[in-house]
mmCIF file of C-alpha atoms and ligand atoms in Angstrom:
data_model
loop_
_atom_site.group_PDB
_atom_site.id
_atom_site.type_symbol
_atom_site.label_atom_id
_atom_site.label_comp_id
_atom_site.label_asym_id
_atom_site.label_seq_id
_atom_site.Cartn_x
_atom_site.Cartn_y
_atom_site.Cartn_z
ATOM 1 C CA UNK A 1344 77.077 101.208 127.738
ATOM 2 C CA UNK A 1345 79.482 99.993 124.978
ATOM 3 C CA UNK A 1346 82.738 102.218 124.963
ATOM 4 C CA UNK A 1347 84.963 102.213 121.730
ATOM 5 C CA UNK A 1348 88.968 102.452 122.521
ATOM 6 C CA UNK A 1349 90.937 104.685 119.500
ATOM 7 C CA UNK A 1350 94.100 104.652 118.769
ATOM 8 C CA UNK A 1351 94.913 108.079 117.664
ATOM 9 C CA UNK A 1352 93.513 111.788 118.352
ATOM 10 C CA UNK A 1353 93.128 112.877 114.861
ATOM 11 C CA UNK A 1354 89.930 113.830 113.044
ATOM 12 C CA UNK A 1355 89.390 110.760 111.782
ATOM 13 C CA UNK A 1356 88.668 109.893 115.204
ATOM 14 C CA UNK A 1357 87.225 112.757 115.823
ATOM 15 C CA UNK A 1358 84.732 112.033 113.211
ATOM 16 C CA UNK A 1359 84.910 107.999 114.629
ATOM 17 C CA UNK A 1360 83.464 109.637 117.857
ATOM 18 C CA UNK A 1361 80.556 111.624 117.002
ATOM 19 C CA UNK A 1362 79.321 108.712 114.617
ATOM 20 C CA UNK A 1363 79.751 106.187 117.851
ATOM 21 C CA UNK A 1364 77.642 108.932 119.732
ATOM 22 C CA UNK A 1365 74.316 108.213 117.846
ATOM 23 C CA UNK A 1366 74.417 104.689 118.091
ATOM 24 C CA UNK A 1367 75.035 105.339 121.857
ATOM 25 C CA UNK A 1368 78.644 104.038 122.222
ATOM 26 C CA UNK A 1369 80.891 106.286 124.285
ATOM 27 C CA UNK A 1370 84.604 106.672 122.425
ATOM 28 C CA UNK A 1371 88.044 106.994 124.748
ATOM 29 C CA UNK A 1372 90.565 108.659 122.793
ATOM 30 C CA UNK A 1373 94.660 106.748 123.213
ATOM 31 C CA UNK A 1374 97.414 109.620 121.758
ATOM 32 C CA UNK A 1375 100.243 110.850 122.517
ATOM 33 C CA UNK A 1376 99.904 114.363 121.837
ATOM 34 C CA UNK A 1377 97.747 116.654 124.096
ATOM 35 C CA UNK A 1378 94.447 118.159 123.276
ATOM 36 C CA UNK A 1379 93.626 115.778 120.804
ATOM 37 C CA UNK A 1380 90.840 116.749 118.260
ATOM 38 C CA UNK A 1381 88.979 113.843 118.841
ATOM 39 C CA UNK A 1382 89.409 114.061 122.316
ATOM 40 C CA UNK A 1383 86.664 117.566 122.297
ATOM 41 C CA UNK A 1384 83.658 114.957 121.125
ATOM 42 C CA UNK A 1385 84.708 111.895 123.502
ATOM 43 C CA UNK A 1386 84.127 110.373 127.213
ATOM 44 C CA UNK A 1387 87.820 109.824 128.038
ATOM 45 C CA UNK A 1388 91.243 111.004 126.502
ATOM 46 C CA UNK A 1389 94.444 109.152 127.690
ATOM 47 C CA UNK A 1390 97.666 111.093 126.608
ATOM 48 C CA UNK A 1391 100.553 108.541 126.628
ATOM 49 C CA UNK A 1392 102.676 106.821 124.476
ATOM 50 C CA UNK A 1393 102.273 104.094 122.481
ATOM 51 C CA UNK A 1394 104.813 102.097 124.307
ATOM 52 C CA UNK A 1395 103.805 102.885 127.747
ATOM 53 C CA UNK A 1396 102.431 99.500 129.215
ATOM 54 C CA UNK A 1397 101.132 100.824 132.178
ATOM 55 C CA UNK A 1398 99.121 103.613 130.499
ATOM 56 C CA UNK A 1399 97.995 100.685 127.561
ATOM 57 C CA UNK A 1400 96.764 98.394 130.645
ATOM 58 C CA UNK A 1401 94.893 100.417 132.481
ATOM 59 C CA UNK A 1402 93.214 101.689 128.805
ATOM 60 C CA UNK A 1403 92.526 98.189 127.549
ATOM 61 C CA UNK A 1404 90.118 98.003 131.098
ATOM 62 C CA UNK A 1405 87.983 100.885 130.379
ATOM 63 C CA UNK A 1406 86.998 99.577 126.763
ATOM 64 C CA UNK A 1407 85.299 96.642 124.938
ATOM 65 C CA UNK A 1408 87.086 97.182 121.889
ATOM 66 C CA UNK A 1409 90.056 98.971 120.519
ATOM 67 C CA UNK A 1410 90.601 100.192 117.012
ATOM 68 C CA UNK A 1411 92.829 103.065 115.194
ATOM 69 C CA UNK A 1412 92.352 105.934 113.534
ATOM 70 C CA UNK A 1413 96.102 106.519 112.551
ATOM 71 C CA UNK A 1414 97.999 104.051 110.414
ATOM 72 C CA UNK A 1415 101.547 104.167 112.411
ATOM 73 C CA UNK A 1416 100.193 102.983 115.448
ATOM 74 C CA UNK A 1417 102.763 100.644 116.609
ATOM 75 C CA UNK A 1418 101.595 97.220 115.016
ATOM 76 C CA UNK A 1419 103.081 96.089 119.054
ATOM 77 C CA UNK A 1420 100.585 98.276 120.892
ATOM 78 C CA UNK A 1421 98.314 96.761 118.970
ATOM 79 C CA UNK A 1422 99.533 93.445 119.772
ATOM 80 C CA UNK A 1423 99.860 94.094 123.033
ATOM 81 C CA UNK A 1424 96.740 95.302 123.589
ATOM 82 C CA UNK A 1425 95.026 92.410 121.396
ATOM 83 C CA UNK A 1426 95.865 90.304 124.651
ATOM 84 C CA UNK A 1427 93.430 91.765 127.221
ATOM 85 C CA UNK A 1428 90.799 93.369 124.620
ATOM 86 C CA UNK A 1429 89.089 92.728 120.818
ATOM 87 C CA UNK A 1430 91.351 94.856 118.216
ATOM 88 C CA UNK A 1431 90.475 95.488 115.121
ATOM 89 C CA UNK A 1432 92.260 96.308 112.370
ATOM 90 C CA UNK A 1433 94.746 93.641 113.573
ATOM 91 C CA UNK A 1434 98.420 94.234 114.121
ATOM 92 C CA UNK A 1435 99.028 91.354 111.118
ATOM 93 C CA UNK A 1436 96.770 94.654 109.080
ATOM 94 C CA UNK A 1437 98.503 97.188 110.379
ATOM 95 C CA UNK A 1438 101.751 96.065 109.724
ATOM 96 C CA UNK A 1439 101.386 95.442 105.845
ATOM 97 C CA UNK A 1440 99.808 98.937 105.343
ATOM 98 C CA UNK A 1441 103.071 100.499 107.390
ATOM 99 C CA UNK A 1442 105.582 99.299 105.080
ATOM 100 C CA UNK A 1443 105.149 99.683 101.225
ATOM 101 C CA UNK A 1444 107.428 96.747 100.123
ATOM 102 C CA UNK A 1445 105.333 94.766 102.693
ATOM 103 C CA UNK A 1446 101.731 96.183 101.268
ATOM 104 C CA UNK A 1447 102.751 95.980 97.686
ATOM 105 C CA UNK A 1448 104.201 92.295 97.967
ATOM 106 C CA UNK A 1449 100.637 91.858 99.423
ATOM 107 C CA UNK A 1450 99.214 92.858 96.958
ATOM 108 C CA UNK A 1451 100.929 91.463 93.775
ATOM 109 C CA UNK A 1452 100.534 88.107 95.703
ATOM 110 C CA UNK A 1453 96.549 88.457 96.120
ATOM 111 C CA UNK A 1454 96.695 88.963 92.012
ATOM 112 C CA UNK A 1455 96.247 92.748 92.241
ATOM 113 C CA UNK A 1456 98.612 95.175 89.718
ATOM 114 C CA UNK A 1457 100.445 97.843 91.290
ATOM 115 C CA UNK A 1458 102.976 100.142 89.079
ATOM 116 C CA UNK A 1459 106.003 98.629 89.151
ATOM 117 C CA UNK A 1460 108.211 98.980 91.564
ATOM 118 C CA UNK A 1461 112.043 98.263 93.180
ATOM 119 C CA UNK A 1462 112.999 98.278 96.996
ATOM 120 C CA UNK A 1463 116.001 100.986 96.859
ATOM 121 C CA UNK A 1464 118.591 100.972 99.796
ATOM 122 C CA UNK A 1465 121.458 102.656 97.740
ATOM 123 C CA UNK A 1466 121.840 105.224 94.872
ATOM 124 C CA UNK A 1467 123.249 102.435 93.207
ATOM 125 C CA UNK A 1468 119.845 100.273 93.495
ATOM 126 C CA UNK A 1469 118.182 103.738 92.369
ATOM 127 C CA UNK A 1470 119.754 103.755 89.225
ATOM 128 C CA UNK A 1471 119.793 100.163 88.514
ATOM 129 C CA UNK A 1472 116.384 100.410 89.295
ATOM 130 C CA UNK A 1473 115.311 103.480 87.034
ATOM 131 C CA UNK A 1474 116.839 101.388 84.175
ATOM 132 C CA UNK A 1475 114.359 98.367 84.594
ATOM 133 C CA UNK A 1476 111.333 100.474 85.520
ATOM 134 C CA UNK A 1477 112.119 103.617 83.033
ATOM 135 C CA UNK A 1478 113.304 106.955 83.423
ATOM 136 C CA UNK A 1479 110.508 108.271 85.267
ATOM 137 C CA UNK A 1480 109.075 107.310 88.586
ATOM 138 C CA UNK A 1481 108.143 108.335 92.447
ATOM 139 C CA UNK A 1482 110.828 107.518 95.348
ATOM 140 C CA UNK A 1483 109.207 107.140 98.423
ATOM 141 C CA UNK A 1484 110.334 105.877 102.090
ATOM 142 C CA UNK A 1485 108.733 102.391 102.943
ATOM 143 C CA UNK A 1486 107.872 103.657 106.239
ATOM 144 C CA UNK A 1487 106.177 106.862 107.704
ATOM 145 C CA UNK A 1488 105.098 108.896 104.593
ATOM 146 C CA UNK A 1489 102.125 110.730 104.457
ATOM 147 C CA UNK A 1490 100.207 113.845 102.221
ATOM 148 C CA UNK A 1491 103.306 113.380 99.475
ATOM 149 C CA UNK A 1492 105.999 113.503 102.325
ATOM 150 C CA UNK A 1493 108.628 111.386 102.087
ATOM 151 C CA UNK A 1494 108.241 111.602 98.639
ATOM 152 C CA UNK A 1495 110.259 112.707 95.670
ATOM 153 C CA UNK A 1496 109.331 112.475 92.080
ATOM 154 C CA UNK A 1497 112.008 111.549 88.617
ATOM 155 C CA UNK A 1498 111.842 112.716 85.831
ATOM 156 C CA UNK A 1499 115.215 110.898 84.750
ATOM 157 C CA UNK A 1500 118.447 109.580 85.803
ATOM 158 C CA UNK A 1501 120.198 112.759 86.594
ATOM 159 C CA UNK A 1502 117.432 113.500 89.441
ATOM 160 C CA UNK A 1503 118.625 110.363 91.156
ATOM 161 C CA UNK A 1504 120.993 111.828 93.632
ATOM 162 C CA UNK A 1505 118.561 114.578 94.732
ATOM 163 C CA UNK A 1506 115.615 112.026 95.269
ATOM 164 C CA UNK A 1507 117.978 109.497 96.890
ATOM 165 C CA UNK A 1508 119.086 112.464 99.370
ATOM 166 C CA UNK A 1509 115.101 113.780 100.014
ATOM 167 C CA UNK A 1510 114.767 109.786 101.743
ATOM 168 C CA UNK A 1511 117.380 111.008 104.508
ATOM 169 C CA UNK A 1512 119.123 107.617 104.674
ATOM 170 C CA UNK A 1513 115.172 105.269 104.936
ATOM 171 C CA UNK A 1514 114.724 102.365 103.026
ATOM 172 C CA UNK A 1515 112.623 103.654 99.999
ATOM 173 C CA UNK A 1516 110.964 102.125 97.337
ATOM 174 C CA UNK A 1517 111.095 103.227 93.617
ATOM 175 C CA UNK A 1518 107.683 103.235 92.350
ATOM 176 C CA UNK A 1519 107.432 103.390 87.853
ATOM 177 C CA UNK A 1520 105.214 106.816 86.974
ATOM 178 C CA UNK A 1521 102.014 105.533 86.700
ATOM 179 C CA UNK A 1522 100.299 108.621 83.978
ATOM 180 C CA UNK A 1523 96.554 107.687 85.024
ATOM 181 C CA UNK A 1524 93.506 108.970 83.917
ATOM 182 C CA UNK A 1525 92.351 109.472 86.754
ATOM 183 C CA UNK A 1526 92.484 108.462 90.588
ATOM 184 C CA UNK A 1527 89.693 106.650 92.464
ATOM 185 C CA UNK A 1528 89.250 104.986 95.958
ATOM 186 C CA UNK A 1529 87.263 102.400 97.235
ATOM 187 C CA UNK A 1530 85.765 102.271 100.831
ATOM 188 C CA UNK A 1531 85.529 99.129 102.057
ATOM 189 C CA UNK A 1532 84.532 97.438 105.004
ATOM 190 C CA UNK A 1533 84.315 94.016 106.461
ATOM 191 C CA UNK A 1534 82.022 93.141 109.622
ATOM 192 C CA UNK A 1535 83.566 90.803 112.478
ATOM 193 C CA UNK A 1536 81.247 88.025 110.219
ATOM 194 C CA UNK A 1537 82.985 88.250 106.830
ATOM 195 C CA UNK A 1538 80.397 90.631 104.917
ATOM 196 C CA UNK A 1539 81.262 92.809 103.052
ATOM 197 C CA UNK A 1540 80.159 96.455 102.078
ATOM 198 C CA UNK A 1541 81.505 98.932 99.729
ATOM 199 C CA UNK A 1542 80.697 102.525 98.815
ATOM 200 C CA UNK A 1543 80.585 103.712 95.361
ATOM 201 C CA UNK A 1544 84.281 104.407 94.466
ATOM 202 C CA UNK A 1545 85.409 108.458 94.693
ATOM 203 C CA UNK A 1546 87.096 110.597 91.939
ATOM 204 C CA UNK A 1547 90.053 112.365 93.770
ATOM 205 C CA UNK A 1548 92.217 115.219 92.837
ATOM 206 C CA UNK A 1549 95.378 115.618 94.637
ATOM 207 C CA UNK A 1550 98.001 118.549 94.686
ATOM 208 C CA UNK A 1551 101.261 118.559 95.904
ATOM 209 C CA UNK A 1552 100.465 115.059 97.539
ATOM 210 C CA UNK A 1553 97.552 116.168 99.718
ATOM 211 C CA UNK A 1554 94.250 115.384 98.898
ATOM 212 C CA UNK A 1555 91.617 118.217 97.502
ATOM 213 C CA UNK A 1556 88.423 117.257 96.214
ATOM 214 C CA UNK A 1557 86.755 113.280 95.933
ATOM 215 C CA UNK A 1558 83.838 113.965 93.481
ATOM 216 C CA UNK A 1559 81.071 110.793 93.798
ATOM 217 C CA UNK A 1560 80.476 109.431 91.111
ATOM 218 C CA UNK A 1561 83.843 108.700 89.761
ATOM 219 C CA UNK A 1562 83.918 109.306 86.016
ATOM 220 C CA UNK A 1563 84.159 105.318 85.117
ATOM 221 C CA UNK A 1564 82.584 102.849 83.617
ATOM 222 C CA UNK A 1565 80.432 100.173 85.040
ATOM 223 C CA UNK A 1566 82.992 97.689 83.780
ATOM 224 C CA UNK A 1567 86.104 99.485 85.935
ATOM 225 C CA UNK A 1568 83.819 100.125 88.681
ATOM 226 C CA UNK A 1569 82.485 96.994 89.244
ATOM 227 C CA UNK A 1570 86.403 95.579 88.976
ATOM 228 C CA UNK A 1571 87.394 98.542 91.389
ATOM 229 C CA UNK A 1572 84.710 97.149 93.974
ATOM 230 C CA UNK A 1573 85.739 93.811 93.384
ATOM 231 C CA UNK A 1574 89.053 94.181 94.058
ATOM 232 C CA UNK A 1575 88.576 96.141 97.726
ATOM 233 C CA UNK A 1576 86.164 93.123 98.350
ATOM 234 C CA UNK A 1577 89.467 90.579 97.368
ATOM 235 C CA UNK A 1578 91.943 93.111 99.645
ATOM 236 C CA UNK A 1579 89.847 92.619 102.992
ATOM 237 C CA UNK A 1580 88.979 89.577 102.658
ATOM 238 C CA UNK A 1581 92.704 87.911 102.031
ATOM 239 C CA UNK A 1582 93.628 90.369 104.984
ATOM 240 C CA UNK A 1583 90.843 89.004 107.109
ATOM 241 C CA UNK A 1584 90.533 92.495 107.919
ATOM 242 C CA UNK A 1585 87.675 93.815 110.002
ATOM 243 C CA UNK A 1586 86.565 97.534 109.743
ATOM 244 C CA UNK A 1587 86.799 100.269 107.308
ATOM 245 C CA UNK A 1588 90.014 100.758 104.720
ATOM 246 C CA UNK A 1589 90.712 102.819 102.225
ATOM 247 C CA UNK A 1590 91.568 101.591 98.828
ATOM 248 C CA UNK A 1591 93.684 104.381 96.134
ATOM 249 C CA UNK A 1592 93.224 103.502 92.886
ATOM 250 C CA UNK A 1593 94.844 104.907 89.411
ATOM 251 C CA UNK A 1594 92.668 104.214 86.666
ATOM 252 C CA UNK A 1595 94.640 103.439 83.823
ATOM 253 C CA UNK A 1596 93.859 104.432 80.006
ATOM 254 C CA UNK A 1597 92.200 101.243 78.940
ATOM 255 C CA UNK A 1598 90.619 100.633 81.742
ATOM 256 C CA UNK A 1599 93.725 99.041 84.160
ATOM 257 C CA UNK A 1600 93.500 99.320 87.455
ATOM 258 C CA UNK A 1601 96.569 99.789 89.556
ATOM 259 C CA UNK A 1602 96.349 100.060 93.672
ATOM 260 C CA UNK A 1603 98.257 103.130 94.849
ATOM 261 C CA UNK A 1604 97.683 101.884 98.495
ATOM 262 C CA UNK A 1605 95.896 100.622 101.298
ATOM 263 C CA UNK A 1606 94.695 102.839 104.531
ATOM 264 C CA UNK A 1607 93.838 100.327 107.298
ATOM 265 C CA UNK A 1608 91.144 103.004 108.592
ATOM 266 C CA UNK A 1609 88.594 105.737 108.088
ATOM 267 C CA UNK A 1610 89.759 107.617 105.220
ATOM 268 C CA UNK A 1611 89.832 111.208 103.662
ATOM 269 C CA UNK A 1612 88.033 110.061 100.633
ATOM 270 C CA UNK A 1613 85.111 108.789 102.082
ATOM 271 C CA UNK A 1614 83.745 111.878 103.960
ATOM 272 C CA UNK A 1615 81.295 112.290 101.789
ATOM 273 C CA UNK A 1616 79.778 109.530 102.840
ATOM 274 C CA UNK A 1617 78.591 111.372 106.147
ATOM 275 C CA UNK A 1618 76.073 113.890 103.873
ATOM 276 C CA UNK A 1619 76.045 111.105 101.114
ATOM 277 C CA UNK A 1620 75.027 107.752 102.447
ATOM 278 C CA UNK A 1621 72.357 106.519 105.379
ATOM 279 C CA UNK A 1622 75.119 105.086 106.916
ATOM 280 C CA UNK A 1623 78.640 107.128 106.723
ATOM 281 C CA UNK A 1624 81.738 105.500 106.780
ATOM 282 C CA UNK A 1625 82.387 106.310 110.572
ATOM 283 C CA UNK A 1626 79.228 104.628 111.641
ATOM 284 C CA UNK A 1627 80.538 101.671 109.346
ATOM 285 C CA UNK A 1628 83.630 101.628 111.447
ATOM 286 C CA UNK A 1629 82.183 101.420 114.285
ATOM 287 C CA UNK A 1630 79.466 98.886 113.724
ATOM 288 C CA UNK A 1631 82.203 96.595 112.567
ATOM 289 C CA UNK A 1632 84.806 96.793 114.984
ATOM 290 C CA UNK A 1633 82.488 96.702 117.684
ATOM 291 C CA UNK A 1634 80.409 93.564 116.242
ATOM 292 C CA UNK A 1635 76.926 95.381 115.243
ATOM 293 C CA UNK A 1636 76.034 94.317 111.665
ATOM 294 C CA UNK A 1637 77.218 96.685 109.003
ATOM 295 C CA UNK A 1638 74.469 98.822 107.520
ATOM 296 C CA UNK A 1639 73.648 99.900 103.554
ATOM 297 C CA UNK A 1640 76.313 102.023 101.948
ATOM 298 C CA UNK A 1641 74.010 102.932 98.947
ATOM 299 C CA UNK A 1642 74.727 106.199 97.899
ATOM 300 C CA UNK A 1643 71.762 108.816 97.692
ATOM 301 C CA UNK A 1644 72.974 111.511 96.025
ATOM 302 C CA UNK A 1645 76.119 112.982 93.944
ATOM 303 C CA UNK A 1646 78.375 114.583 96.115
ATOM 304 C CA UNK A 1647 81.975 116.939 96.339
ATOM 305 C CA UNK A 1648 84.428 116.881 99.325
ATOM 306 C CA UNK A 1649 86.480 119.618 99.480
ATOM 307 C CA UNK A 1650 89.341 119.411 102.358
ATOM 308 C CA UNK A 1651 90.286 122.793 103.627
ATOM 309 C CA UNK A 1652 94.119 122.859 104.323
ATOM 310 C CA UNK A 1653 96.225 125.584 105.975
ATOM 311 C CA UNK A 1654 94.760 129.042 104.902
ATOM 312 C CA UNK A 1655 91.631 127.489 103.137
ATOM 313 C CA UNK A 1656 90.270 127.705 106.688
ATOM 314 C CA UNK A 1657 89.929 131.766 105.876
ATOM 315 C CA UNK A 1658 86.741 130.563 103.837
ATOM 316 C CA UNK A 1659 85.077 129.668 107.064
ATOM 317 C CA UNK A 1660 82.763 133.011 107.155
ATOM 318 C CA UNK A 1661 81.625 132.368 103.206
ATOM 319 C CA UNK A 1662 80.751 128.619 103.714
ATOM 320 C CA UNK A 1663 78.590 129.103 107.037
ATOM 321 C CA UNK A 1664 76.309 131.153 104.976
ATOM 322 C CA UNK A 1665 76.412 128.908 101.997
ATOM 323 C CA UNK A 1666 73.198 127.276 101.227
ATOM 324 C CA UNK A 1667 73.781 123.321 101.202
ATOM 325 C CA UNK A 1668 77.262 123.442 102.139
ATOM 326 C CA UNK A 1669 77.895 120.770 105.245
ATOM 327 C CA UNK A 1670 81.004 122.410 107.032
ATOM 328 C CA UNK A 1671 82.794 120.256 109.497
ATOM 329 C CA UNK A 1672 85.695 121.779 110.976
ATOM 330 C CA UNK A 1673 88.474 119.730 113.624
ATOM 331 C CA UNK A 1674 88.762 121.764 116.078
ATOM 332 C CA UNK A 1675 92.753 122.259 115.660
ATOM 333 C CA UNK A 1676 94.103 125.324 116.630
ATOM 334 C CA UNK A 1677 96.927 126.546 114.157
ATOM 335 C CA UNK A 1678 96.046 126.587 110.532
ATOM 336 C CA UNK A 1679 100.013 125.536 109.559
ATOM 337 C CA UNK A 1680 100.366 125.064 106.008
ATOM 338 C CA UNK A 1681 99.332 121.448 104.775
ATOM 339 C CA UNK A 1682 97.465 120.726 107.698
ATOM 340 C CA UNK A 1683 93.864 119.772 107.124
ATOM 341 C CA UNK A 1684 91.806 121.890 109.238
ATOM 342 C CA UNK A 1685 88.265 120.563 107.925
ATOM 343 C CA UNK A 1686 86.106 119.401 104.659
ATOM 344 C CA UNK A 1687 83.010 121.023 102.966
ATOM 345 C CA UNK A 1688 80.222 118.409 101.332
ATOM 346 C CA UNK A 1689 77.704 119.583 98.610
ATOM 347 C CA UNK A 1690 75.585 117.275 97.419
ATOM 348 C CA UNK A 1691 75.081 117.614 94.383
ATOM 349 C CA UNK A 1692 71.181 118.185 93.189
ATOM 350 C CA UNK A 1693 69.176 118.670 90.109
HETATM 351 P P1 AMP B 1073 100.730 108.457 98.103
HETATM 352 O O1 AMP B 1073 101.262 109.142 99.325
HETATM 353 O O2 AMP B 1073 101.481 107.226 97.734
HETATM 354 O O3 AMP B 1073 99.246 108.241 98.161
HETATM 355 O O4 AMP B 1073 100.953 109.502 96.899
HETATM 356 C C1 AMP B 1073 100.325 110.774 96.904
HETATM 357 C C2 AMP B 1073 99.919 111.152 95.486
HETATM 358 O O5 AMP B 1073 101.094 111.254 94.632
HETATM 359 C C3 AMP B 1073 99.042 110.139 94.783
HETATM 360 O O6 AMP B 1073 97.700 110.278 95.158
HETATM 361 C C4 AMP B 1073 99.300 110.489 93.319
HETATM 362 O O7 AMP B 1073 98.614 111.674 92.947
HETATM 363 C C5 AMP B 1073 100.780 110.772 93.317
HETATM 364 N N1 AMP B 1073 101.539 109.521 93.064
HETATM 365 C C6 AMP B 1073 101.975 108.658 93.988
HETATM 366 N N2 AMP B 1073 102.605 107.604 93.425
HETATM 367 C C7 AMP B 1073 102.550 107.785 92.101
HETATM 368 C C8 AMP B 1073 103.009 107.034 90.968
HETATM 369 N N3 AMP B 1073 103.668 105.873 91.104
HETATM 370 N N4 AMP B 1073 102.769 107.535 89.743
HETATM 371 C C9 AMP B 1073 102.105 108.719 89.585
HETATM 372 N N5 AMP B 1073 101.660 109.478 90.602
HETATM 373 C C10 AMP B 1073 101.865 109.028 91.856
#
């Protein structure tokens, strides 16, 4: 029996473990925090930290690979633990996606637009910076931010001092407004050989930083979605990345393409895949970081993910008696504000 090691008790991992399940690969769940959602569907939870050596050892020998399901696991852990065991994404992955100057330097170096942007350690770099970029723009800490936090949008100069306060003293980086059309994301994966596989890009809707609703097909055309796939294809293979990642997209009027950013991991806007595809981006995961060829992402039907966050969860009665709604729900406890407590996937027929 193979057994998958994840980093991270989330429902990404969650979802990791019931997709390892069916091709008869047992997960153990690594967190911190207890009760882990993901920890409900697996063989083993270990509740440590991610700097506990002794808790990382004795991990790294119940598993034949390791992989994450959280992008701020320590890019050390993952280092440490590349030493005894496989790990994919690597720590050299990890670390890009953790810091934006990193992931964006990255990325303008591979050839691929971003809107433009300024590292910003001072109010004085923020206005210096608004003056180069324009009057309008996103602040947002390098490290750590997630959902819109850590995030604090300009209309102008005079919001400076308010958005330079909201980053509570972390390096940030200015980011120019980018007024898209729309915004799409590209799932992506790359097998331990060098294929790779993408899923037809998603149409997501955001508010207030979290995302709603990824509609398949995206409303583009076969010109920016062919240059949408072809730059997550360019992104994992200059990272020599293996598994799944996440590519956000804002489409541009005219047909641009900037990259938002990069999730080194399962991501929110690919759970459609799970009703939508053969093969779901979970099971892609986990046939690539643990070395089983990566299976057909073709797309069989139209689909809508809708996340439900906080008090959305209330629509739980409705939805179970919904006809061809797929309801998956985390298993968290508390329905806090924000927090994503599950999705609901229609396909889309007729
Ligand atoms: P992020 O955490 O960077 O993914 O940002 C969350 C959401 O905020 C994005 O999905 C966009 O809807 C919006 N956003 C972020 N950065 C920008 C930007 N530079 N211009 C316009 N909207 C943005």
């Amino acid at each position: 029996m193979t057994t998958l090691g994840i980093l991270g008790g989330g429902q990404l991992g969650r979802m990791l473990a019931m997709a390892a399940a069916r091709l008869g690969i047992d997960c153990h769940i690594y967190c911190p925090e207890a009760d882990p959602p993901a920890g409900q569907v697996s063989a083993a939870v270990t509740v440590a930290g991610y700097d506990d050596e002794t808790a990382l050892s004795a991990f790294a020998e119940t598993v034949d690979s390791v992989t994450t399901e959280f992008e701020n696991v320590p890019a050390a852990t993952a280092r440490f633990l590349a030493a005894r065991v496989p790990v994919h994404p690597s720590a050299e992955a990890l670390e890009i996606a953790q810091d934006r100057i990193a992931e964006k330097s990255f990325l303008n170096g591979i050839g691929i637009d971003t809107a433009p942007w300024r590292a910003v350690d001072t109010l004085a770099d923020l206005t210096a910076a608004l003056g180069e970029i324009g009057p309008r723009g996103v602040l947002k800490t390098c490290r750590l931010g997630y959902d819109g936090k850590g995030q604090a949008r300009l209309n102008g100069p005079e919001d400076a001092p308010d958005a330079f306060a909201a980053m509570k003293g972390a390096p940030a980086v200015l980011e120019g407004f980018a007024a898209f059309e729309r915004e799409i994301s590209v799932i992506a994966a790359r097998g331990t050989d060098g294929t790779v596989r993408c899923y037809d890009p998603g149409e997501n809707h955001h508010s207030e930083g979290i995302l709603r609703t990824t509609t398949v097909p995206a409303r583009i055309d076969d010109a920016t979605r062919a240059a949408a796939l072809a730059m997550a294809e360019r992104i994992v293979t200059e990272l020599d990345y293996v598994g799944v990642i996440g590519v956000e997209m804002f489409a541009m009027p005219g047909g641009t393409l900037l990259v938002n950013e990069i999730a080194p991991r399962v991501h929110n806007t690919g759970h459609w895949t799970i009703e939508g595809c053969a093969v779901s981006q979970f099971e892609q995961h986990v046939r690539a970081v643990c070395g089983i060829p990566l299976g057909d992402p073709a797309r069989h039907s139209d689909a809508v993910m809708e996340n439900l966050i906080g008090d959305d969860i209330n629509a739980v009665p409705a939805l179970l008696a919904e006809p061809g709604a797929a309801l998956h729900l985390y298993g968290k406890g508390e329905a806090r504000p924000g927090r994503k407590m599950g999705h609901v996937t229609r396909l889309v027929t007729g």
